[in-house]
Coordinates of C-alpha atoms in Angstrom, one line a residue:
I1 CA 11.8 -8.9 -31.5
E2 CA 14.0 -10.4 -28.8
I3 CA 14.5 -9.2 -25.2
Y4 CA 18.1 -10.1 -24.8
S5 CA 18.5 -8.6 -21.3
L6 CA 16.1 -7.9 -18.5
H7 CA 17.4 -6.6 -15.1
V8 CA 15.4 -5.7 -12.0
D9 CA 17.6 -3.9 -9.6
C10 CA 16.0 -3.1 -6.2
K11 CA 17.7 -1.4 -3.3
V12 CA 15.9 -1.2 0.0
T13 CA 17.3 1.1 2.5
S14 CA 15.5 1.3 5.8
R15 CA 12.1 0.3 4.3
F16 CA 12.5 2.7 1.4
A17 CA 12.7 0.8 -1.9
H18 CA 14.1 2.1 -5.1
T19 CA 13.6 -0.2 -8.1
V20 CA 15.0 0.1 -11.6
I21 CA 13.9 -2.2 -14.4
T22 CA 16.0 -2.3 -17.5
S23 CA 14.9 -4.1 -20.6
K24 CA 17.1 -4.4 -23.7
I25 CA 15.5 -5.4 -27.0
I26 CA 16.8 -6.0 -30.5
N27 CA 14.8 -6.3 -33.7
R28 CA 16.2 -9.3 -35.5
A29 CA 13.8 -9.0 -38.4
N30 CA 14.7 -7.2 -41.7
E31 CA 11.9 -4.7 -41.4
S32 CA 10.8 -2.3 -38.6
H33 CA 8.7 -3.8 -35.7
E34 CA 7.0 -2.6 -32.5
A35 CA 9.1 -3.2 -29.4
T36 CA 7.0 -3.3 -26.2
F37 CA 7.9 -2.6 -22.6
E38 CA 5.4 -3.8 -20.1
V39 CA 6.0 -3.8 -16.4
E40 CA 3.7 -4.3 -13.4
L41 CA 4.6 -2.3 -10.3
P42 CA 3.0 -1.9 -6.9
K43 CA 0.1 0.6 -6.6
T44 CA 1.8 2.0 -3.6
A45 CA 4.8 3.1 -5.6
F46 CA 5.4 6.3 -7.5
I47 CA 7.2 6.2 -10.8
T48 CA 10.2 8.5 -10.7
N49 CA 11.9 8.0 -14.1
F50 CA 11.5 6.5 -17.5
S51 CA 13.6 6.6 -20.6
M52 CA 14.0 4.9 -24.0
S53 CA 17.2 4.9 -25.8
I54 CA 17.1 3.9 -29.5
D55 CA 20.4 3.4 -31.3
G56 CA 22.1 5.6 -28.8
K57 CA 19.5 8.5 -28.8
V58 CA 17.8 8.9 -25.5
Y59 CA 14.1 9.8 -25.1
P60 CA 13.4 10.7 -21.5
G61 CA 10.0 10.9 -19.8
I62 CA 9.4 14.4 -18.4
I63 CA 7.2 14.9 -15.3
K64 CA 4.8 17.8 -15.4
E65 CA 1.6 19.0 -13.7
K66 CA -1.2 16.7 -14.9
A67 CA -3.5 19.5 -16.2
S68 CA -0.8 21.2 -18.3
A69 CA 0.5 17.9 -19.6
Q70 CA -3.0 16.8 -20.6
K71 CA -3.5 20.1 -22.5
E72 CA -0.2 19.7 -24.4
Y73 CA -1.2 16.2 -25.2
D74 CA -4.6 17.1 -26.4
E75 CA -3.1 19.6 -28.8
A76 CA -0.6 17.1 -30.1
V77 CA -3.3 14.4 -30.6
S78 CA -6.2 16.2 -32.2
H79 CA -7.9 13.0 -33.3
G80 CA -9.1 12.0 -29.8
Q81 CA -7.3 10.3 -26.9
S82 CA -5.3 7.1 -26.8
A83 CA -5.3 5.1 -23.6
G84 CA -2.8 6.3 -21.0
L85 CA 0.3 4.2 -20.4
V86 CA -0.6 3.1 -16.8
K87 CA -3.6 1.1 -15.7
I88 CA -4.6 -0.9 -12.6
T89 CA -4.3 -4.6 -13.2
G90 CA -5.3 -6.1 -9.8
R91 CA -5.4 -5.9 -6.1
K92 CA -1.8 -4.8 -5.6
L93 CA -0.5 -3.9 -9.0
E94 CA -0.7 -1.4 -11.9
Q95 CA 0.8 -1.8 -15.3
F96 CA 3.1 0.5 -17.3
H97 CA 3.0 -0.2 -21.0
V98 CA 4.7 1.5 -23.8
S99 CA 5.5 0.5 -27.4
V100 CA 7.9 2.0 -29.9
S101 CA 8.6 1.1 -33.5
I102 CA 12.2 0.3 -34.2
A103 CA 14.0 -0.3 -37.5
A104 CA 15.5 -3.6 -38.7
A105 CA 18.5 -4.7 -36.6
S106 CA 18.0 -1.7 -34.2
K107 CA 18.2 -1.9 -30.5
V108 CA 16.2 -0.2 -27.8
T109 CA 16.8 0.1 -24.0
F110 CA 13.8 0.8 -21.8
E111 CA 14.4 1.9 -18.2
L112 CA 11.8 2.5 -15.6
A113 CA 12.4 3.5 -12.0
Y114 CA 10.0 3.7 -9.1
E115 CA 10.1 4.2 -5.3
E116 CA 7.9 3.2 -2.4
L117 CA 8.0 3.0 1.4
L118 CA 7.4 -0.5 2.4
K119 CA 4.5 -0.8 4.8
R120 CA 4.6 -3.3 7.7
Q121 CA 1.5 -5.6 7.7
L122 CA 0.9 -8.5 10.0
G123 CA 4.5 -8.2 11.2
L124 CA 6.3 -8.2 7.8
F125 CA 7.5 -5.9 5.1
E126 CA 6.8 -7.3 1.6
L127 CA 8.6 -6.4 -1.6
L128 CA 6.7 -7.5 -4.6
I129 CA 8.4 -7.9 -8.0
K130 CA 6.1 -9.0 -10.9
V131 CA 8.0 -11.2 -13.4
R132 CA 6.5 -11.7 -16.8
P133 CA 9.0 -11.5 -19.7
Q134 CA 6.7 -13.6 -22.0
Q135 CA 9.8 -15.0 -23.7
L136 CA 13.1 -16.6 -22.8
V137 CA 15.7 -14.0 -21.9
K138 CA 19.4 -14.6 -22.4
H139 CA 20.5 -12.3 -19.6
F140 CA 17.8 -12.3 -16.9
Q141 CA 18.5 -11.1 -13.4
I142 CA 16.8 -9.8 -10.3
D143 CA 19.0 -8.2 -7.6
V144 CA 17.5 -7.1 -4.3
H145 CA 19.8 -5.4 -1.8
I146 CA 18.5 -4.7 1.6
F147 CA 20.1 -2.5 4.3
E148 CA 18.4 -2.2 7.7
P149 CA 20.5 -0.5 10.3
Q150 CA 18.3 -2.0 13.0
G151 CA 19.3 -5.5 11.9
I152 CA 17.4 -8.0 9.9
R153 CA 15.4 -10.4 12.2
F154 CA 13.8 -12.5 9.5
L155 CA 14.1 -12.8 5.7
E156 CA 12.4 -15.1 3.2
T157 CA 11.8 -15.2 -0.5
D158 CA 8.7 -16.7 -2.1
S159 CA 7.5 -17.0 -5.6
T160 CA 4.5 -18.3 -7.5
F161 CA 6.6 -19.9 -10.3
M162 CA 9.5 -21.6 -8.6
T163 CA 10.6 -25.1 -9.6
N164 CA 13.5 -27.2 -8.3
E165 CA 15.7 -26.1 -11.2
L166 CA 14.9 -22.4 -10.8
T167 CA 15.7 -22.6 -7.0
E168 CA 19.3 -23.3 -8.1
A169 CA 19.3 -19.9 -9.7
L170 CA 18.5 -18.2 -6.5
T171 CA 21.1 -17.1 -3.9
K172 CA 20.7 -15.3 -0.7
V173 CA 23.6 -13.7 1.2
Q174 CA 22.9 -12.1 4.5
N175 CA 24.6 -10.7 7.6
E176 CA 23.4 -8.7 10.6
T177 CA 22.1 -5.6 8.7
K178 CA 22.4 -6.4 5.0
A179 CA 21.1 -8.9 2.6
H180 CA 21.6 -9.5 -1.1
I181 CA 19.2 -11.7 -3.0
L182 CA 20.1 -12.7 -6.6
F183 CA 17.9 -14.6 -9.0
K184 CA 19.7 -15.3 -12.2
P185 CA 18.3 -18.3 -14.2
T186 CA 19.9 -19.5 -17.4
V187 CA 17.9 -19.8 -20.6
D188 CA 17.6 -23.6 -19.9
Q189 CA 16.4 -23.1 -16.4
Q190 CA 13.7 -20.7 -17.6
K191 CA 12.2 -23.3 -20.0
I192 CA 9.0 -25.1 -19.1
N193 CA 10.5 -28.1 -20.8
P194 CA 13.7 -28.6 -22.8
E195 CA 11.9 -29.0 -26.2
L196 CA 9.8 -25.9 -26.1
D197 CA 10.9 -22.3 -26.1
E198 CA 8.3 -21.4 -23.4
T199 CA 9.2 -19.6 -20.2
L200 CA 8.3 -20.6 -16.6
L201 CA 8.9 -17.0 -15.4
N202 CA 5.3 -15.7 -14.9
G203 CA 4.1 -14.5 -11.6
D204 CA 5.2 -12.9 -8.3
F205 CA 8.7 -12.8 -6.9
L206 CA 8.4 -11.8 -3.2
V207 CA 10.8 -10.8 -0.5
R208 CA 9.4 -10.7 3.0
Y209 CA 11.4 -9.5 6.0
D210 CA 11.2 -7.9 9.4
V211 CA 13.8 -5.9 11.5
K212 CA 15.1 -6.3 15.0
R213 CA 13.6 -3.9 17.6
V214 CA 15.4 -3.1 20.8
A215 CA 14.7 0.4 21.8
T216 CA 11.2 0.9 23.4
A217 CA 10.7 4.3 21.9
G218 CA 11.4 3.1 18.4
D219 CA 14.3 3.7 16.1
I220 CA 15.5 7.0 14.7
Q221 CA 17.6 7.3 11.5
I222 CA 19.1 10.5 10.1
V223 CA 20.6 11.4 6.8
N224 CA 21.5 14.9 5.4
G225 CA 19.3 16.8 7.9
Y226 CA 16.2 14.6 7.5
F227 CA 15.1 12.1 10.1
V228 CA 12.7 9.1 10.1
H229 CA 11.3 7.6 13.3
Y230 CA 10.0 4.0 13.2
F231 CA 7.8 2.9 16.1
A232 CA 6.4 -0.6 16.4
P233 CA 6.1 -1.8 20.0
Q234 CA 5.6 -5.5 20.6
K235 CA 4.4 -7.9 23.3
M236 CA 1.9 -5.4 24.7
P237 CA -1.5 -6.4 26.1
V238 CA -4.3 -6.2 23.6
F239 CA -7.3 -3.9 24.0
P240 CA -10.7 -5.7 24.0
K241 CA -12.6 -4.8 20.9
N242 CA -16.3 -3.8 20.5
I243 CA -17.0 -4.5 16.9
V244 CA -20.1 -4.3 14.8
F245 CA -20.1 -6.1 11.4
V246 CA -22.4 -4.4 8.9
I247 CA -23.0 -6.8 6.0
D248 CA -24.6 -6.0 2.7
R249 CA -27.1 -8.7 1.6
S250 CA -28.7 -6.8 -1.3
G251 CA -29.5 -8.7 -4.5
S252 CA -26.2 -8.0 -6.2
M253 CA -24.4 -9.9 -3.4
A254 CA -26.2 -13.1 -4.5
G255 CA -24.1 -16.2 -5.5
R256 CA -20.4 -16.3 -4.9
K257 CA -20.0 -13.0 -3.1
I258 CA -22.4 -13.8 -0.3
E259 CA -20.8 -17.3 0.0
Q260 CA -17.3 -15.9 0.3
T261 CA -18.6 -13.3 2.8
R262 CA -20.2 -16.1 4.9
D263 CA -17.0 -18.2 4.8
A264 CA -14.9 -15.3 5.9
L265 CA -17.3 -14.2 8.7
L266 CA -17.4 -17.7 10.1
K267 CA -13.6 -17.7 10.3
I268 CA -13.5 -14.2 11.8
L269 CA -16.0 -15.1 14.5
Q270 CA -13.7 -18.0 15.5
D271 CA -10.8 -15.4 15.8
L272 CA -12.7 -13.1 18.2
R273 CA -11.1 -13.0 21.7
P274 CA -13.2 -14.0 24.7
E275 CA -13.0 -10.4 26.1
D276 CA -14.3 -8.9 22.8
H277 CA -17.9 -7.8 22.4
F278 CA -19.6 -8.0 19.0
S279 CA -22.7 -7.9 17.0
L280 CA -23.9 -8.4 13.4
I281 CA -26.1 -6.3 11.2
T282 CA -27.2 -7.3 7.7
F283 CA -29.0 -5.0 5.3
S284 CA -30.7 -4.7 2.0
N285 CA -33.5 -2.2 1.8
K286 CA -34.3 -3.5 5.3
V287 CA -31.9 -3.7 8.3
A288 CA -31.7 -6.9 10.3
E289 CA -29.9 -7.4 13.6
W290 CA -28.6 -10.7 14.9
K291 CA -29.2 -9.3 18.4
S292 CA -30.2 -5.8 19.4
A293 CA -27.1 -5.3 21.6
L294 CA -23.4 -6.2 21.6
L295 CA -22.7 -9.5 23.3
Q296 CA -19.5 -10.9 24.7
A297 CA -17.6 -13.3 22.4
T298 CA -18.3 -16.4 24.5
A299 CA -18.2 -19.8 22.8
E300 CA -22.0 -19.8 23.1
N301 CA -22.6 -16.4 21.5
V302 CA -20.1 -17.0 18.8
A303 CA -21.9 -20.3 17.9
S304 CA -25.2 -18.5 17.8
A305 CA -23.8 -15.8 15.6
A306 CA -22.3 -18.4 13.3
G307 CA -25.8 -19.9 12.9
F308 CA -27.1 -16.5 12.0
V309 CA -24.3 -16.0 9.4
Q310 CA -25.3 -19.3 7.7
T311 CA -28.8 -18.0 7.1
I312 CA -27.8 -14.8 5.3
T313 CA -29.2 -14.7 1.8
A314 CA -29.0 -11.9 -0.7
R315 CA -31.9 -10.0 -2.2
G316 CA -33.3 -6.4 -2.2
G317 CA -31.8 -2.9 -2.3
T318 CA -29.0 -1.2 -0.4
D319 CA -29.7 1.1 2.6
I320 CA -26.2 1.9 3.7
N321 CA -27.3 5.0 5.7
R322 CA -29.8 3.2 8.0
A323 CA -27.5 0.2 8.5
L324 CA -24.6 2.3 9.6
L325 CA -26.8 4.5 11.9
T326 CA -28.1 1.3 13.5
A327 CA -24.5 0.2 14.1
V328 CA -23.6 3.5 15.7
S329 CA -26.6 3.6 17.9
M330 CA -25.9 0.0 19.0
L331 CA -22.4 1.1 20.2
D332 CA -23.8 4.3 21.8
K333 CA -26.3 2.2 23.8
A334 CA -23.9 -0.6 24.7
E335 CA -23.6 -1.3 28.4
R336 CA -21.0 -3.2 30.5
L337 CA -18.3 -2.8 27.9
P338 CA -14.7 -3.0 29.2
E339 CA -13.6 0.4 30.4
R340 CA -10.4 0.5 28.2
S341 CA -11.5 -0.9 24.9
V342 CA -11.6 0.0 21.2
S343 CA -14.9 0.3 19.3
M344 CA -15.1 -0.2 15.6
I345 CA -17.6 -0.7 12.7
I346 CA -16.7 -2.8 9.7
L347 CA -18.9 -2.2 6.7
L348 CA -18.9 -4.6 3.7
T349 CA -20.9 -3.5 0.7
D350 CA -20.8 -4.2 -3.1
G351 CA -22.9 -1.4 -4.4
Q352 CA -24.3 2.1 -4.4
P353 CA -26.8 3.2 -1.8
T354 CA -30.2 2.6 -3.6
S355 CA -32.7 2.4 -0.7
G356 CA -33.5 5.0 2.0
E357 CA -31.1 7.9 1.9
S358 CA -29.3 7.6 -1.4
N359 CA -27.4 10.9 -1.6
V360 CA -23.8 10.0 -0.7
E361 CA -23.0 13.4 0.7
V362 CA -26.0 13.4 3.0
I363 CA -25.0 9.8 4.2
Q364 CA -21.4 11.0 4.8
E365 CA -22.7 13.9 6.9
N366 CA -25.1 11.7 8.8
I367 CA -22.5 9.1 9.7
Q368 CA -19.8 11.6 10.6
K369 CA -22.2 13.4 12.9
A370 CA -23.4 10.2 14.5
V371 CA -19.9 8.6 14.9
N372 CA -18.5 12.0 16.2
G373 CA -14.9 10.6 16.6
K374 CA -15.9 7.9 19.1
Y375 CA -15.5 4.9 16.8
A376 CA -13.4 3.8 13.9
L377 CA -15.2 3.0 10.7
F378 CA -13.7 0.6 8.2
C379 CA -15.3 0.3 4.7
L380 CA -14.7 -2.7 2.5
G381 CA -16.0 -2.3 -1.1
F382 CA -16.6 -5.6 -2.8
G383 CA -15.9 -5.5 -6.6
F384 CA -16.3 -2.6 -9.0
D385 CA -19.9 -1.5 -8.7
V386 CA -19.3 0.3 -5.4
S387 CA -18.6 4.0 -5.3
Y388 CA -15.1 3.6 -3.9
S389 CA -14.6 7.3 -3.4
F390 CA -17.7 7.5 -1.2
L391 CA -16.5 4.6 1.0
E392 CA -13.0 6.0 1.2
K393 CA -14.1 9.5 2.2
M394 CA -16.5 8.0 4.8
A395 CA -13.8 5.8 6.3
L396 CA -11.1 8.5 6.4
S397 CA -13.5 11.0 7.9
N398 CA -14.2 8.5 10.8
G399 CA -10.7 7.3 11.8
G400 CA -10.6 4.2 9.6
I401 CA -9.5 3.1 6.1
A402 CA -11.2 1.8 3.0
R403 CA -10.1 -1.3 1.0
R404 CA -11.4 -2.8 -2.2
L405 CA -12.0 -6.5 -2.2
Y406 CA -11.3 -8.0 -5.6
E407 CA -13.9 -10.5 -6.9
N408 CA -11.8 -13.6 -7.3
A409 CA -11.1 -16.9 -5.7
D410 CA -9.4 -15.5 -2.7
A411 CA -12.0 -12.9 -1.7
A412 CA -12.7 -14.7 1.6
L413 CA -9.0 -14.6 2.4
Q414 CA -8.8 -10.9 1.5
L415 CA -11.6 -10.2 4.0
Q416 CA -10.0 -12.4 6.8
G417 CA -6.7 -10.7 6.1
F418 CA -8.2 -7.3 6.5
Y419 CA -9.8 -8.4 9.8
Q420 CA -6.4 -9.7 11.1
E421 CA -4.8 -6.3 10.4
V422 CA -7.3 -4.6 12.8
A423 CA -7.8 -7.5 15.2
T424 CA -5.2 -6.6 17.8
P425 CA -5.2 -2.9 18.8
I426 CA -2.5 -2.4 21.4
L427 CA -2.2 1.4 21.7
M428 CA -4.6 4.3 21.3
K429 CA -4.2 8.1 21.2
I430 CA -0.5 8.0 20.2
E431 CA 1.3 11.3 20.1
M432 CA 4.8 11.4 18.8
Q433 CA 6.4 14.6 20.1
Y434 CA 9.6 16.4 18.8
P435 CA 11.0 19.8 19.8
E436 CA 9.0 22.4 17.9
N437 CA 11.7 24.9 17.3
A438 CA 14.1 22.2 15.9
V439 CA 11.9 20.2 13.6
E440 CA 10.0 21.3 10.5
G441 CA 7.9 19.7 7.8
L442 CA 6.8 17.0 10.3
T443 CA 4.6 14.3 8.8
E444 CA 1.5 13.1 10.7
N445 CA 2.5 12.6 14.3
N446 CA -0.9 11.8 16.1
F447 CA -2.5 8.4 15.6
K448 CA -5.8 7.2 16.9
L449 CA -4.9 3.5 17.0
F450 CA -1.9 1.2 16.7
F451 CA -2.4 -2.4 15.6
E452 CA 0.1 -5.1 16.4
G453 CA 2.1 -6.1 13.4
S454 CA 2.0 -2.6 11.8
E455 CA 4.4 0.3 12.2
I456 CA 4.1 4.1 12.9
I457 CA 6.4 6.2 10.7
V458 CA 7.1 9.9 11.3
S459 CA 9.6 11.9 9.3
G460 CA 10.8 15.5 9.2
K461 CA 13.6 18.0 8.7
I462 CA 15.9 18.9 11.6
S463 CA 17.6 22.3 12.0
N464 CA 21.3 22.5 11.3
E465 CA 22.4 23.3 14.9
L466 CA 20.9 20.3 16.5
D467 CA 23.3 17.8 18.2
L468 CA 20.6 15.7 20.0
L469 CA 17.1 15.0 18.8
P470 CA 14.9 14.3 21.8
V471 CA 11.6 12.5 21.2
E472 CA 8.7 11.7 23.5
I473 CA 5.9 9.3 22.8
K474 CA 2.6 9.4 24.7
A475 CA 0.0 6.7 24.3
Q476 CA -2.6 4.7 26.1
S477 CA -2.1 1.0 26.4
H478 CA -4.6 -1.5 27.9
A479 CA -2.8 -1.5 31.2
S480 CA -1.8 2.1 31.6
D481 CA -0.9 5.5 30.1
L482 CA 2.6 5.4 28.7
T483 CA 5.4 8.0 28.2
L484 CA 8.5 6.8 26.3
K485 CA 11.5 9.0 25.8
E486 CA 14.6 8.7 23.6
E487 CA 17.4 10.9 22.5
A488 CA 19.1 10.5 19.1
N489 CA 22.7 11.7 18.6
V490 CA 22.5 13.4 15.2
K491 CA 26.2 12.9 14.3
E492 CA 26.3 9.2 15.3
K493 CA 23.1 8.5 13.4
E494 CA 24.4 10.2 10.3
Q495 CA 27.5 8.0 10.5
V496 CA 25.4 4.8 10.0
F497 CA 24.8 5.4 6.3
Q498 CA 28.1 7.0 5.4
N499 CA 29.9 4.0 4.1
Q500 CA 27.0 2.2 2.3
S501 CA 28.0 2.4 -1.3
Y502 CA 24.7 1.5 -2.9
I503 CA 22.5 3.9 -1.0
F504 CA 21.2 7.0 -2.8
G505 CA 22.4 9.8 -0.5
N506 CA 19.2 11.7 0.1
F507 CA 17.0 8.7 0.7
I508 CA 15.4 9.9 3.9
E509 CA 14.6 13.2 2.3
R510 CA 12.9 11.3 -0.6
L511 CA 11.2 9.0 2.0
W512 CA 9.9 12.2 3.8
A513 CA 8.6 13.6 0.5
Y514 CA 6.9 10.3 -0.5
L515 CA 5.2 10.0 2.9
T516 CA 4.2 13.7 2.9
I517 CA 2.6 13.4 -0.5
Q518 CA 0.8 10.2 0.4
Q519 CA -0.6 11.9 3.6
L520 CA -1.6 15.2 1.8
L521 CA -3.5 13.2 -0.8
E522 CA -5.2 11.1 1.8
K523 CA -6.2 14.2 3.8
S524 CA -7.5 15.9 0.7
I525 CA -10.0 13.1 0.2
S526 CA -12.0 14.0 3.3
A527 CA -11.2 17.8 3.3
Q528 CA -13.6 20.7 2.5
E529 CA -13.1 22.2 -0.9
E530 CA -10.8 25.2 0.0
Q531 CA -8.6 23.1 2.2
Q532 CA -8.6 20.3 -0.4
K533 CA -7.1 22.8 -2.9
A534 CA -4.4 23.9 -0.6
L535 CA -3.5 20.3 0.3
E536 CA -3.4 19.3 -3.4
E537 CA -1.2 22.4 -4.3
R538 CA 1.3 21.4 -1.7
A539 CA 1.3 17.8 -2.9
L540 CA 1.8 18.9 -6.5
E541 CA 4.7 21.1 -5.5
L542 CA 6.5 18.2 -3.8
S543 CA 5.6 15.8 -6.6
L544 CA 7.3 18.1 -9.1
Q545 CA 10.2 19.0 -6.9
Y546 CA 11.1 15.3 -6.2
G547 CA 10.0 14.0 -9.6
F548 CA 7.2 11.6 -8.6
V549 CA 4.3 10.5 -10.9
T550 CA 1.4 11.0 -8.4
P551 CA -2.3 11.5 -9.1
L552 CA -1.5 15.2 -9.6
T553 CA 1.4 14.8 -12.1
S554 CA 1.9 13.1 -15.5
M555 CA 4.9 11.8 -17.2
V556 CA 5.1 12.9 -20.8
V557 CA 6.8 10.3 -23.0
T558 CA 8.1 11.4 -26.4
K559 CA 8.9 9.0 -29.2
P560 CA 11.0 9.3 -32.4
A561 CA 9.6 11.4 -35.3
G562 CA 7.0 9.8 -37.4
Q563 CA 5.3 7.8 -34.6
Q564 CA 2.5 8.9 -32.4
Q565 CA 4.7 11.4 -30.7
T566 CA 3.6 12.0 -27.1
E567 CA 1.9 9.7 -24.7
L568 CA 1.1 10.3 -21.0
A569 CA 1.8 8.1 -18.0
N570 CA -0.7 9.0 -15.2
K571 CA -1.1 7.5 -11.8
P572 CA -4.4 5.6 -11.5
T573 CA -6.2 5.6 -8.1
E574 CA -8.4 3.0 -6.6
A575 CA -11.3 5.5 -6.8
G576 CA -10.7 5.8 -10.5

């Protein structure tokens, strides 16, 4: 079985990435063989299309509602279930895997397409393409086209497998608003050494970039009646933080996990700003405080906290409820905190609540009542013994987010990286306002906090008559209350994309649908049952209308007669 052509074609238009992977395979044997197509794609992406064509006959994947697809599938496969076609394979990736039996000398072409909105983190957008052909490929090519009307400020490529020879196969052409990156290694360049038929291509191919920002009220782009508004202010004064770290030191954290946590905390303490206030709480079945109050991050206090961190050892149960309530009450009682400041709790745990209150619903209720919208709660789940859905619901109900830390060599870096994302709050209570009578289907437009290096994105549909789209942004910065205004000329904005040949015409509409579905799914996590149903119904409707494989839809893949006929591609979620 030979892969004679593998092409990754990625078009990024104004942060929205559309990727198509095409693999062409021939069976050179004189009997039938399995041909396998295995691709890793970002977890944040939605698959939009898949097809196999075998000797000219096309077998398309069809996107249906998950429940009905599952029912059809169960009827087709009465002898129990085979594994789905998609599974999570790591911190950032999931894998799509399908095999089909092809006759001697037959050819098959596999094609998979997926879309995602690139998210700005620590000042950069990152496009991740996983490369793992597992054999030398005669025609191997990665094409990345980027078009950013705001202008490209910075662009770099990076890879975990580059050698000097392979660098020669990489070209980058760039002007003010566009870039084309081409990676096209010959068979010889792909080889680990000239004698062996082994490939060097195994790992991540990354493109990182950022855009230019001139307008203070952000940048508005419009195509076919849909708009997207990007807002990422820079060079603003940073709010002082009041931050309580709540660290699990139960028995299961023993060994490498607690070491990595200590290493990361020592680095994070060094990164606190002098005007920040902080404290540390550790917990097993007992809750221990470094100090009973928040202290300013002076060199002396940071050194004392570092000493405390070095003494953390792991044993005992897990009383998440009491630890978090202690953190909330510490913030409630804190005195002499800066008037304009941002308060947050960062919880790190690796297990289920086993001591004290162990009913997760009661804990969620207790915490939400105690926090009462005053503080942001971030929940980091270490490894796979945590109840991720419990942590996610708790974080989303309290103005924060949840993240899973993967138990591998870079866990300490994952923890530090997360801290860096929330380390510099520069705006709070952000309201993005648009004329009510002229805009519909608006995505989330109120945000509690904005951290430097990230980006706020709002999208919606504008009514046909509109010539000018006025926007107003209200927010609080450390220095003052802000009001920013901007007017977008609809006709002029539409013009920007007219002559870009490689852009799919309705990309802002698809971006709007992608963002809306992501937000509906996120809201449904912390919603009450009835509301949850309504949110999921709307997300399902959009997933089917725009052809996205989301946690509510399935792609049914049908194979030629005589093989296990149907298989399902479902979207896995971090909560499982």
